[in-house]
Structure formats: structure tokens, C-alpha cells
XYZ file of C-alpha atoms in Angstrom:
421
model
C -27.034 -0.691 4.352
C -29.235 -3.759 4.168
C -29.047 -6.458 1.557
C -32.298 -5.340 -0.159
C -30.974 -1.849 -0.813
C -27.425 -2.775 -1.715
C -26.305 -1.571 -5.176
C -24.017 -4.300 -6.492
C -23.437 -2.400 -9.749
C -22.132 0.638 -7.908
C -19.991 -1.604 -5.681
C -18.259 -3.059 -8.736
C -17.875 0.300 -10.484
C -16.339 1.832 -7.367
C -13.943 -1.085 -7.001
C -12.733 -0.728 -10.607
C -12.293 3.057 -10.375
C -10.447 3.051 -7.062
C -8.409 0.029 -8.102
C -7.181 1.933 -11.163
C -6.380 4.919 -8.964
C -4.398 2.824 -6.516
C -2.520 1.158 -9.361
C -1.311 4.546 -10.552
C -0.365 5.489 -6.999
C 1.848 2.396 -6.960
C 3.325 3.070 -10.378
C 4.310 6.643 -9.530
C 5.653 5.631 -6.126
C 7.829 2.692 -7.198
C 9.013 3.911 -10.598
C 12.078 5.256 -8.814
C 13.485 1.836 -7.794
C 14.073 0.266 -11.265
C 15.255 3.621 -12.641
C 17.774 4.186 -9.869
C 20.747 2.250 -11.325
C 20.609 4.640 -14.316
C 19.867 7.755 -12.258
C 22.906 7.032 -10.069
C 25.253 7.591 -13.001
C 23.638 10.780 -14.315
C 22.983 12.495 -10.987
C 25.854 11.126 -8.878
C 23.605 9.429 -6.289
C 24.492 6.676 -3.788
C 22.658 3.890 -1.940
C 22.020 6.020 1.130
C 20.295 8.619 -1.038
C 18.137 5.892 -2.600
C 16.922 4.981 0.874
C 16.193 8.646 1.576
C 14.253 9.110 -1.673
C 12.109 6.056 -0.964
C 11.795 6.949 2.715
C 10.816 10.609 2.405
C 7.780 9.665 0.338
C 6.796 7.103 2.962
C 7.119 9.607 5.823
C 5.093 12.257 3.990
C 2.522 9.633 2.950
C 2.199 8.439 6.538
C 1.791 11.854 8.117
C -0.792 13.005 5.590
C -2.750 9.748 5.801
C -3.157 10.456 9.509
C -4.053 14.125 8.934
C -6.452 13.621 6.018
C -8.366 10.626 7.402
C -10.409 12.814 9.795
C -10.807 15.463 7.069
C -12.299 12.844 4.752
C -14.690 11.745 7.509
C -15.919 15.348 7.783
C -16.080 16.592 4.181
C -16.435 13.370 2.169
C -14.263 11.464 -0.272
C -14.716 12.643 -3.852
C -13.024 16.068 -3.846
C -10.010 14.681 -2.000
C -9.652 11.764 -4.414
C -9.773 13.880 -7.582
C -7.493 16.665 -6.356
C -4.816 14.381 -4.946
C -4.710 12.165 -8.043
C -4.095 15.169 -10.284
C -1.362 16.464 -7.983
C 0.656 13.251 -7.569
C 0.428 12.490 -11.296
C 1.870 15.868 -12.240
C 4.582 15.623 -9.576
C 5.677 12.216 -10.868
C 6.084 13.721 -14.325
C 8.142 16.616 -12.952
C 10.669 14.120 -11.538
C 11.881 13.729 -15.110
C 13.201 17.303 -14.965
C 15.118 16.801 -11.700
C 18.749 17.829 -11.859
C 19.963 16.439 -8.535
C 19.225 14.855 -5.181
C 17.672 17.937 -3.548
C 15.058 18.520 -6.230
C 14.181 14.823 -6.298
C 13.816 14.802 -2.520
C 11.386 17.753 -2.579
C 9.309 16.204 -5.373
C 9.136 12.845 -3.621
C 8.029 14.489 -0.370
C 5.271 16.393 -2.181
C 4.151 13.197 -3.914
C 3.919 11.520 -0.519
C 1.600 14.266 0.729
C -0.809 13.751 -2.190
C -0.693 9.940 -2.154
C -1.084 9.826 1.622
C -4.213 11.976 1.428
C -5.611 9.715 -1.322
C -5.281 6.494 0.704
C -7.806 6.761 3.593
C -10.445 8.498 1.463
C -10.270 5.816 -1.230
C -10.373 2.842 1.154
C -13.281 4.393 3.069
C -15.182 4.999 -0.192
C -14.630 1.356 -1.142
C -15.861 0.178 2.255
C -19.004 2.308 2.014
C -19.836 0.773 -1.374
C -19.188 -2.845 -0.291
C -21.273 -5.437 1.509
C -19.641 -6.154 4.914
C -19.077 -9.825 4.052
C -17.083 -8.768 0.963
C -15.211 -5.924 2.656
C -11.926 -7.788 3.023
C -11.955 -9.045 -0.561
C -12.937 -5.691 -2.093
C -10.424 -3.645 -0.129
C -7.795 -6.269 -0.878
C -8.535 -6.096 -4.608
C -8.186 -2.324 -4.525
C -4.928 -2.460 -2.602
C -3.621 -5.200 -4.880
C -3.272 -2.683 -7.679
C -0.301 -1.010 -5.973
C 1.939 -4.096 -6.136
C 0.564 -5.250 -9.497
C 1.143 -1.959 -11.278
C 3.823 -0.346 -9.087
C 6.025 -3.324 -8.296
C 4.971 -5.708 -11.056
C 4.520 -3.767 -14.279
C 6.649 -0.729 -13.378
C 10.050 -2.545 -13.469
C 9.150 -4.223 -16.757
C 7.619 -1.125 -18.330
C 10.440 1.150 -17.169
C 13.280 -1.073 -18.371
C 11.536 -1.720 -21.685
C 10.740 1.965 -22.221
C 14.426 2.745 -21.755
C 15.062 0.795 -24.946
C 12.898 3.157 -27.028
C 13.063 6.474 -25.150
C 16.149 8.730 -25.090
C 16.703 8.480 -21.292
C 15.154 7.810 -17.902
C 13.947 11.443 -17.821
C 11.356 10.623 -20.491
C 9.995 7.647 -18.554
C 9.031 9.953 -15.708
C 7.711 12.681 -17.991
C 5.041 10.492 -19.608
C 3.878 8.973 -16.311
C 1.259 11.670 -15.580
C -1.092 10.925 -18.473
C -2.940 7.850 -17.063
C -3.497 9.560 -13.698
C -5.118 12.601 -15.276
C -7.506 10.375 -17.236
C -8.534 8.382 -14.150
C -9.093 11.564 -12.120
C -11.691 12.660 -14.674
C -13.430 9.270 -14.451
C -13.570 9.434 -10.641
C -15.074 12.929 -10.796
C -17.765 11.826 -13.225
C -18.680 8.402 -11.873
C -18.023 8.262 -8.106
C -20.971 9.158 -5.861
C -20.452 11.079 -2.633
C -22.267 8.693 -0.313
C -21.004 9.856 3.058
C -23.563 12.592 3.638
C -26.424 10.609 2.141
C -25.846 7.525 4.241
C -28.427 7.108 6.983
C -25.985 5.795 9.558
C -23.688 8.720 8.910
C -26.566 11.173 9.275
C -27.387 9.641 12.642
C -23.797 10.264 13.675
C -24.022 13.905 12.722
C -25.122 14.904 16.206
C -22.318 12.905 17.819
C -19.002 14.469 18.618
C -16.445 12.280 16.886
C -13.157 12.346 18.764
C -10.099 11.244 16.834
C -8.367 10.295 20.090
C -10.817 7.396 20.450
C -8.516 5.537 18.063
C -5.812 5.493 20.730
C -8.160 3.619 23.068
C -9.095 0.939 20.515
C -7.070 -2.246 20.868
C -7.088 -3.504 17.284
C -6.165 -0.070 15.926
C -3.034 -0.055 18.077
C -2.145 -3.707 17.384
C -2.714 -3.319 13.629
C -0.560 -0.182 13.620
C 2.362 -1.934 15.312
C 2.001 -4.980 13.056
C 1.882 -2.954 9.855
C 5.049 -1.084 10.844
C 6.800 -4.474 10.973
C 5.272 -5.681 7.697
C 6.209 -2.466 5.889
C 9.682 -2.570 7.405
C 10.041 -5.888 5.618
C 8.495 -5.420 2.199
C 9.349 -1.750 1.636
C 13.017 -2.390 2.318
C 12.820 -5.295 -0.128
C 11.042 -3.198 -2.756
C 13.568 -0.381 -2.452
C 16.787 -2.389 -2.278
C 16.256 -5.657 -4.155
C 16.554 -4.210 -7.718
C 19.967 -2.762 -6.880
C 20.850 -5.912 -4.862
C 20.154 -8.087 -7.903
C 22.478 -5.982 -10.079
C 25.179 -5.088 -7.533
C 25.455 -8.312 -5.502
C 24.147 -11.099 -7.753
C 25.337 -9.389 -10.980
C 22.179 -9.928 -13.017
C 21.868 -7.935 -16.233
C 19.298 -5.060 -16.270
C 16.663 -6.945 -18.269
C 16.838 -10.007 -16.000
C 16.795 -7.743 -12.956
C 13.573 -6.134 -14.180
C 11.915 -9.514 -14.670
C 13.005 -10.878 -11.263
C 12.084 -7.650 -9.436
C 8.631 -7.776 -11.016
C 7.916 -10.805 -8.783
C 7.467 -8.332 -5.914
C 4.566 -6.787 -7.754
C 2.926 -9.931 -9.065
C 3.237 -11.728 -5.725
C 1.944 -8.673 -3.901
C -0.980 -8.441 -6.305
C -2.035 -12.000 -5.500
C -1.539 -11.564 -1.765
C -3.354 -8.238 -1.542
C -6.706 -9.802 -2.268
C -5.937 -13.426 -1.305
C -5.110 -12.784 2.361
C -7.969 -10.331 3.093
C -10.354 -12.523 1.076
C -9.344 -15.680 2.965
C -9.633 -13.769 6.235
C -13.318 -13.110 5.447
C -13.792 -16.856 6.048
C -11.081 -18.032 8.470
C -10.639 -14.807 10.447
C -8.267 -11.830 10.534
C -5.971 -13.047 13.335
C -5.015 -16.532 12.019
C -4.494 -15.107 8.537
C -2.136 -12.441 9.879
C -0.122 -14.946 11.909
C 0.286 -17.323 8.973
C 1.224 -14.442 6.657
C 4.080 -13.249 8.863
C 5.428 -16.789 9.374
C 5.383 -17.641 5.662
C 6.974 -14.327 4.590
C 9.801 -14.770 7.105
C 10.624 -18.303 5.958
C 10.622 -17.407 2.254
C 12.798 -14.314 2.779
C 15.329 -16.464 4.642
C 15.544 -18.741 1.593
C 15.749 -15.811 -0.861
C 18.687 -14.229 0.999
C 20.649 -17.477 0.671
C 19.940 -18.101 -3.019
C 22.461 -17.535 -5.776
C 21.976 -15.859 -9.174
C 19.283 -18.268 -10.358
C 16.579 -16.041 -11.916
C 13.814 -18.653 -11.777
C 14.415 -19.516 -8.125
C 14.816 -15.860 -7.157
C 11.548 -14.982 -8.904
C 9.634 -17.785 -7.168
C 10.938 -16.942 -3.690
C 10.466 -13.203 -4.143
C 6.929 -13.859 -5.408
C 6.143 -15.731 -2.183
C 7.730 -13.145 0.110
C 5.730 -10.405 -1.551
C 2.485 -12.401 -1.632
C 2.435 -12.739 2.141
C 4.080 -9.412 3.093
C 1.964 -7.157 0.893
C -1.075 -9.291 1.661
C -0.512 -8.357 5.303
C -0.503 -4.649 4.419
C -3.904 -5.021 2.743
C -5.294 -7.084 5.609
C -4.147 -4.708 8.346
C -4.879 -1.368 6.665
C -8.107 -2.609 5.055
C -10.580 -4.857 6.925
C -8.751 -4.923 10.277
C -8.551 -1.110 10.485
C -12.076 -0.649 9.107
C -13.667 -3.065 11.574
C -11.707 -1.618 14.495
C -12.907 1.928 13.761
C -15.118 3.668 16.330
C -18.429 4.855 14.853
C -17.898 7.648 12.319
C -14.105 7.305 12.229
C -13.540 4.783 9.453
C -11.235 6.926 7.278
C -9.526 8.160 10.445
C -8.739 4.593 11.541
C -7.516 3.613 8.082
C -5.423 6.770 7.889
C -3.929 6.204 11.337
C -2.989 2.558 10.782
C -1.607 3.036 7.275
C -0.137 6.440 8.133
C 1.914 5.368 11.139
C 2.931 2.258 9.236
C 4.068 4.349 6.285
C 5.921 6.851 8.453
C 8.036 4.288 10.249
C 7.856 1.097 8.189
C 7.703 2.740 4.768
C 9.619 5.914 5.589
C 12.191 5.405 8.321
C 12.973 1.740 7.520
C 14.244 2.367 3.937
C 16.451 5.199 5.252
C 17.942 2.821 7.829
C 18.338 0.188 5.104
C 20.129 2.701 2.882
C 22.562 3.456 5.725
C 23.116 -0.280 6.257
C 23.737 -0.812 2.526
C 26.185 2.078 2.340
C 28.236 1.022 5.379
C 27.764 -2.760 5.714
C 26.781 -3.944 2.238
C 23.545 -4.430 0.316
C 23.092 -8.020 1.491
C 22.647 -6.876 5.103
C 19.480 -4.970 4.194
C 17.730 -8.316 3.789
C 18.606 -9.162 7.403
C 16.867 -5.968 8.505
C 13.714 -6.963 6.593
C 13.885 -10.491 8.038
C 13.881 -9.332 11.658
C 11.078 -6.838 10.974
C 8.851 -9.689 9.817
C 9.715 -11.810 12.847
C 8.687 -8.937 15.129
C 5.394 -8.605 13.241
C 4.435 -12.198 14.026
C 4.841 -11.495 17.720
C 2.606 -8.421 17.509
C -0.135 -10.113 15.431
C -0.814 -12.587 18.274
C -2.558 -9.722 20.106
C -5.235 -9.086 17.457
C -8.896 -9.516 18.454
C -11.049 -11.310 15.853
C -13.471 -9.003 13.991
C -14.375 -10.803 10.717
C -18.201 -10.568 10.336
C -18.595 -14.263 9.413
C -16.524 -15.439 12.386
C -18.332 -13.128 14.813
C -21.771 -14.105 13.518
C -20.973 -17.785 14.126
C -19.997 -16.981 17.698
C -23.163 -14.881 18.198
C -26.432 -16.868 17.786
C -28.759 -15.143 15.323
C -26.019 -12.721 14.256
C -26.495 -10.963 10.917
C -23.139 -10.794 9.192
C -24.547 -8.868 6.237
C -26.082 -5.963 8.080
C -23.631 -5.798 10.988
C -21.988 -2.396 11.532
C -18.268 -1.897 11.950
C -17.130 -3.669 15.081
C -15.156 -1.895 17.741
C -12.350 -4.177 18.909
C -11.022 -2.663 22.081
């Protein structure tokens, strides 16, 4: 799409709609963590089961992101977005009726299927509506809604709602309403641009092979790096609320406020890091993000029960860690995609990352917490982030502005997705 034909109004409308959708994905996903101290008593759950409940959603999310990315490239975005939003909203509400670990596990797995299918279609739709030079910022803003709503507002909203609702069951039961409203708005306002796009039509005669992703360097490097980043921040998101209560002995209200730093820091990082990378490049931004997150987590793990200090450090850890998730699954994956496989690349990078970093890592952390103590889960996250820095060194630069400077006469606005191999 050239500058003269670019619809800035539709770009902004799409960003708002998909940002709202992603915020509700985050809320439904992370509502479990602040509710868990109360669910433990009623349902007889333990720390290992918390890791499993967080992890099973991540595994299902990851697998279905990989599966549904190619489907979205073939059939378009809109139907997938509407259907999956309705499904995960209803499933979140049904968690309020759960009577034990098994039913919760099944519901969380089903939610992961729906939310995983939503992810690549929504990021691809955002990319198609955005100018290339704003791709990192726009995808980052969309992704920022998960930490803002899911990790920022969810702990505060959940703990405050418990003061006026009869029990935690009711908090889950009312969670479906916003998602159903947004699904209607997406159906009415989002345009299906895939089939009408000229570049896509030109690809129609090409045989798009999903296995091309496995021969694309930045896809593989971004996948390995995002596993490490998710292994850090998802373990923190799952375990820190209980760590604050069980190890540092904060009261529930203070815990909710401190834990909200994960969301607010992640919100800032989700658009700050991809947005900065539009100017300074994807690779240096990724390297700095991993280094800063590692240092701040080290300080957090050695801090006492000082709510202000804990909030500040956790804010910084989340800013850089979740910013890395947006950078790697957004502009890095998009620009690494072979022609016609944008949603497939996004689904592969985020899907593998979710499966291992967001799915397996919290299960391992739950085992560590159960057998070696909650504090040791922070060590696991720390080493995951260190490993990510080593992987990020291998990224090839793909930011349109940086590549246009290196290529005389390059047009950063009209440039197609690059193929970093």
C-alpha cells in the first residue's frame, strides 16, 4: 500500500478495536493469578496446580497460534477474530462455576485454544492496516493492552470486586460481558482486507509453504528469544502475587497494588520497545531489553517487603520483559515473514514461545515452588532472561528505517515485508 492510498482513519480504528480485544484476552488470561490465594482455600489447590493452570493455557495458546496462523492467511481475519473472542469470553465466565482442579484445567485449556487462534489473526490485521514505518509502534500498542488490562487492572479490579461480590466465583462470572460487546464491534467495523489487497491477490497463484518459516533466520532466532523472555515474565506473572503474600507477607490489598506493576510496566514496554526499535533497530533494542530486565529482576529478588520499592522494580522488569514479547512477536516476526505468510510467522513465533515459555515454564516454576520454595522461582526467571540476551545477538536487522538508510534511495514507506534469512 502506498502513502497516497493509505487510510489513516481505518488504521486508527483497527488499532483501537484490536487493542480492546487484546486487553480482554489479557484480563481473562491473568484473572486467575490474583484470585488464586482465595481459590486455594475453597478448592484445595496447591502451588504446583497453580503452575499447571497457568501453563496449560499457555501450551494450548501456543499450539493453536501455530495451527491457526496459516488458516488466517488462507481464509482471512474477521471470522476468526469474532468467533474466538466470543468463545474465550464465555469460557472465562464458566470458570466461576468450577468445582475443582480438573474442571478448571479443562476450561483453561479451552480458553488457550480460543486465545491462541485470536493472536496471529489480530496482529496480521493490525499490520495490514498500518504504514510500515509505524508497524512496530502500532503492533506494540495493541499488544500493550494485555499487560495493561490483564496484569495491571485485573489484580486491582479482582481484589476490589471481592469486597463487594459474595465470592471469587462472581468475579469470573461477570468477566464475559465486555468480550461479547467488543466481538460485536469487530464484526461491524473491521474490514476483511486480505482478499482485496493487491499484493495478496498477486500471491494467489503462488504456493505458500508453511515450512519456509523453518528456513528463515529471524523467525528461528525470534522464536528462541521469545521462549526465554516468556520463561521470565510469565513465571513472574504467575508466581509473584503468591510470592508477595506467602514470602514477603504483604496483605491482599497491598499485594494487588504491587502486582499491578507487572501490568502497568508491561503496558509501557509493549509500545515503547517496538516504537523505539522503529528508529534505532530491532536488534539493539532486543539486546538492551534483555540486559535491563535481568538486572532489575536481580534487584527485585533481593528486596524486602517495601511496597514502593517492589512496585518500582517490578514495573521495570515488566517494562523490558513484556516489551520484548511485543517486539519479537510483532515487528520482528512480521518483517521476517516470507511473502504471504505473515500470520503464519506471527503464529509460529508467538505459538512456540507460548508453548514452552508461557506453558512449560510456569509448570516447572510450580514444581520448583512446591519442592524448593517460592523464592527459587525468581531464579528460574532470572536465568531465562540471561539466555535470551545470548540468543538476541543473532538477530538480523529488519527495521524499515534502518534498512532504508543502508540502501541508497530506499523507500521505507512502501517497502514490503523483509525476509531475514
